[in-house]
PDB file of C-alpha atoms in Angstrom:
ATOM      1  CA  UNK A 194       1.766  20.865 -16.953  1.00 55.00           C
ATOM      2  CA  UNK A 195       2.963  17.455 -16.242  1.00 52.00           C
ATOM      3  CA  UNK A 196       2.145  14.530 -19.316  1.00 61.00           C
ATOM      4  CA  UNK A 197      -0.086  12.077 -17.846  1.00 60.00           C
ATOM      5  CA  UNK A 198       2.151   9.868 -19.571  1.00 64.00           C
ATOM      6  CA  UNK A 199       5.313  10.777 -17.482  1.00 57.00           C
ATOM      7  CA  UNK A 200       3.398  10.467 -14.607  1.00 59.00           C
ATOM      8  CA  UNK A 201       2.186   7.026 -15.035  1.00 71.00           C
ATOM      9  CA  UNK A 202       5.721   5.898 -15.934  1.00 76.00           C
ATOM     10  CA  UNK A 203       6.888   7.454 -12.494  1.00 77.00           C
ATOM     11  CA  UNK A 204       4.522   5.903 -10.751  1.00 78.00           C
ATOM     12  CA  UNK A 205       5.583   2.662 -12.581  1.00 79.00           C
ATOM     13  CA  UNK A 206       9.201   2.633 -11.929  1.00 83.00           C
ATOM     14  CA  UNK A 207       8.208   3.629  -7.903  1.00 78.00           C
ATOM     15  CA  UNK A 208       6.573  -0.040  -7.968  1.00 75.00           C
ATOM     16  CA  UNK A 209       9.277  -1.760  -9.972  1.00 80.00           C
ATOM     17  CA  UNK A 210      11.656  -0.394  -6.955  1.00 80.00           C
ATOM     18  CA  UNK A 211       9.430  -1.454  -4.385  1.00 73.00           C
ATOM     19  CA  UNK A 212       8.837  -4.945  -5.822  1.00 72.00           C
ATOM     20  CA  UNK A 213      12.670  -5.505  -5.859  1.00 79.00           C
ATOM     21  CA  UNK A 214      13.193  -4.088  -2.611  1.00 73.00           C
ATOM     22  CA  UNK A 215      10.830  -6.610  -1.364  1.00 67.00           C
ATOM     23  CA  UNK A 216      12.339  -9.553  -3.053  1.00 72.00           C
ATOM     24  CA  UNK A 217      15.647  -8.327  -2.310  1.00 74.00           C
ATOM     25  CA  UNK A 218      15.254  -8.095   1.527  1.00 73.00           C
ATOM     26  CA  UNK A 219      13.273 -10.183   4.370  1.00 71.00           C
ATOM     27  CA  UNK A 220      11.302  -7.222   5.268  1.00 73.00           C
ATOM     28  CA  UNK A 221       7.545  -6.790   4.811  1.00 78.00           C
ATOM     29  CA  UNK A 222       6.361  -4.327   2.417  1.00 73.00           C
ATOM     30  CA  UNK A 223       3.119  -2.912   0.764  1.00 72.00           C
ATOM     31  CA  UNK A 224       2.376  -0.274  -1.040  1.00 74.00           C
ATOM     32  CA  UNK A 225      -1.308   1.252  -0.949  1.00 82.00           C
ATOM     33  CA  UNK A 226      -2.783   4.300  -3.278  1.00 81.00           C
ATOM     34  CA  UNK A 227      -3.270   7.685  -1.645  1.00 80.00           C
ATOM     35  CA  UNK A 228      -6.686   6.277  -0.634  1.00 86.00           C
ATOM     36  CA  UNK A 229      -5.108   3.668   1.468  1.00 87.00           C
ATOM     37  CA  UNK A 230      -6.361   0.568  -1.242  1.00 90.00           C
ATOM     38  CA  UNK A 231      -4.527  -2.114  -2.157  1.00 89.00           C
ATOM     39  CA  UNK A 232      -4.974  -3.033  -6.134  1.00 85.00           C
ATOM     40  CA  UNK A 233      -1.805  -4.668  -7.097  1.00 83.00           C
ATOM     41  CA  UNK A 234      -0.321  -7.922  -5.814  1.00 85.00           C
ATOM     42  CA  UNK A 235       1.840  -8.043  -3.420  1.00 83.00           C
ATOM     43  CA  UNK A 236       3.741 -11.068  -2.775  1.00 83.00           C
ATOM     44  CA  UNK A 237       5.597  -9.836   0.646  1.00 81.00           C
ATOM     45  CA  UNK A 238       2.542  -9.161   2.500  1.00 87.00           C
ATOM     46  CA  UNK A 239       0.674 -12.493   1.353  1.00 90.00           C
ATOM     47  CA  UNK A 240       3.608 -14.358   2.426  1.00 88.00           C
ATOM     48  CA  UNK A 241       3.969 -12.728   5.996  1.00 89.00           C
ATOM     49  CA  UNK A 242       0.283 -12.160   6.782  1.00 92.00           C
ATOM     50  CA  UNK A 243      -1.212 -15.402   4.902  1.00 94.00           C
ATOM     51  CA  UNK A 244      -3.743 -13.387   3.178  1.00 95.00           C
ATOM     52  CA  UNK A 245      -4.498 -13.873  -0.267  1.00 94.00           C
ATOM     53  CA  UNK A 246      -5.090 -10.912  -3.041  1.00 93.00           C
ATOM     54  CA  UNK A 247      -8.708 -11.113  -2.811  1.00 95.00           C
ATOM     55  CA  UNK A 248      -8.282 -10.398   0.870  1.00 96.00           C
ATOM     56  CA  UNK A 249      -6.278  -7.556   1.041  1.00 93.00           C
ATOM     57  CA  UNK A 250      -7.242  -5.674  -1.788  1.00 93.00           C
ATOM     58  CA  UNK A 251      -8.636  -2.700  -0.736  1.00 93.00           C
ATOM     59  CA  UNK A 252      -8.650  -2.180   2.488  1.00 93.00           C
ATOM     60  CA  UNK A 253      -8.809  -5.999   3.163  1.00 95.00           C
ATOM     61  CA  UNK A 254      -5.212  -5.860   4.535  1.00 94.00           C
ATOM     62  CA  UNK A 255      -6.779  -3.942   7.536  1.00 94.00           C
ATOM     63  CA  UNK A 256      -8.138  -7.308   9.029  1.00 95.00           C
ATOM     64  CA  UNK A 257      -4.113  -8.968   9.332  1.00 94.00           C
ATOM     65  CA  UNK A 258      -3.514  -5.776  11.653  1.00 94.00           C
ATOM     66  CA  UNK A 259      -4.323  -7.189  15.191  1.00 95.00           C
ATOM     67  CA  UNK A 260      -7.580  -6.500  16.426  1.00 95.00           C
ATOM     68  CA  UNK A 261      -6.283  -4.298  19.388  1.00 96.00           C
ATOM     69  CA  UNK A 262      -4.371  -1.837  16.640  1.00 96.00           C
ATOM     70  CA  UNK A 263      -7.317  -1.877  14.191  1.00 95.00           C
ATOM     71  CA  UNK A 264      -8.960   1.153  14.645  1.00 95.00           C
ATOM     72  CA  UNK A 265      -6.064   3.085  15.851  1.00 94.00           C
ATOM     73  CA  UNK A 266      -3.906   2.159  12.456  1.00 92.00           C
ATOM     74  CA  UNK A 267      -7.386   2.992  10.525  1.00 90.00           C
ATOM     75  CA  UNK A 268      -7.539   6.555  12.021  1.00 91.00           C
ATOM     76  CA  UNK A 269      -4.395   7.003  11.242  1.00 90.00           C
ATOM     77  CA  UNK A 270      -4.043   6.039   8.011  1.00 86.00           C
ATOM     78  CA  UNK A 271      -8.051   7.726   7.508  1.00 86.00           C
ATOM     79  CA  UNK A 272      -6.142  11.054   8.475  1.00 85.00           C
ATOM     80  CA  UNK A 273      -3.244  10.543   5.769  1.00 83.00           C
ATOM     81  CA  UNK A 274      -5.171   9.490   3.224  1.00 81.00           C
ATOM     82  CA  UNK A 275      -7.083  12.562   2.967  1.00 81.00           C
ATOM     83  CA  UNK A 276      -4.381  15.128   4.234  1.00 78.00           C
ATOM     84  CA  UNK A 277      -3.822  17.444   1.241  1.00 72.00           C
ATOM     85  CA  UNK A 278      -0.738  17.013  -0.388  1.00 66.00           C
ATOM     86  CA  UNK A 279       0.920  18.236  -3.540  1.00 59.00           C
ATOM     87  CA  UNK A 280       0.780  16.259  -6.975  1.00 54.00           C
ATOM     88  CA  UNK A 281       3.562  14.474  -6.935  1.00 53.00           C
ATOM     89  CA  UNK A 282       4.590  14.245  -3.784  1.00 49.00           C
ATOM     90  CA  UNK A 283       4.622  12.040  -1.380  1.00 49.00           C
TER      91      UNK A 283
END
């Protein structure tokens, strides 16, 4: 069995990549949980979609995707967010 310690620090140095990744490049990135919420800040997407934290926590970010892609990008991420998947994997 896996220490729910080691996993946290895992899941720790995943965000610590992806923040510097962000701030390294001009690209846009976010990171959601497996249920497709935002919780943490993320500096990238506020700056390209002009949302601030308390609107795209959650599933806030959903309302910068255009209105036309919406529901399509909600299905889609609907069906991956509760697709079965191994601990740990990704």
């Amino acid at each position: 069995m896996v220490s729910p310690s080691l996993v946290f620090e895992d899941e720790r140095l995943s965000a610590l990549r992806l923040f510097s990744l962000g701030a390294a490049t001009s690209a846009v990135i976010w990171h959601t949980g497996a249920d497709g919420h935002v919780g943490i800040d993320n500096p990238s997407w506020a700056a390209f979609t002009g949302q601030q934290r308390s609107q795209y926590s959650g599933l806030g970010w959903l309302e910068a995707i255009h209105h036309e892609d919406r529901d399509r990008v909600r299905a889609t991420g609907s069906a991956a967010w509760t697709a079965p998947r191994r601990a740990g994997v990704i």
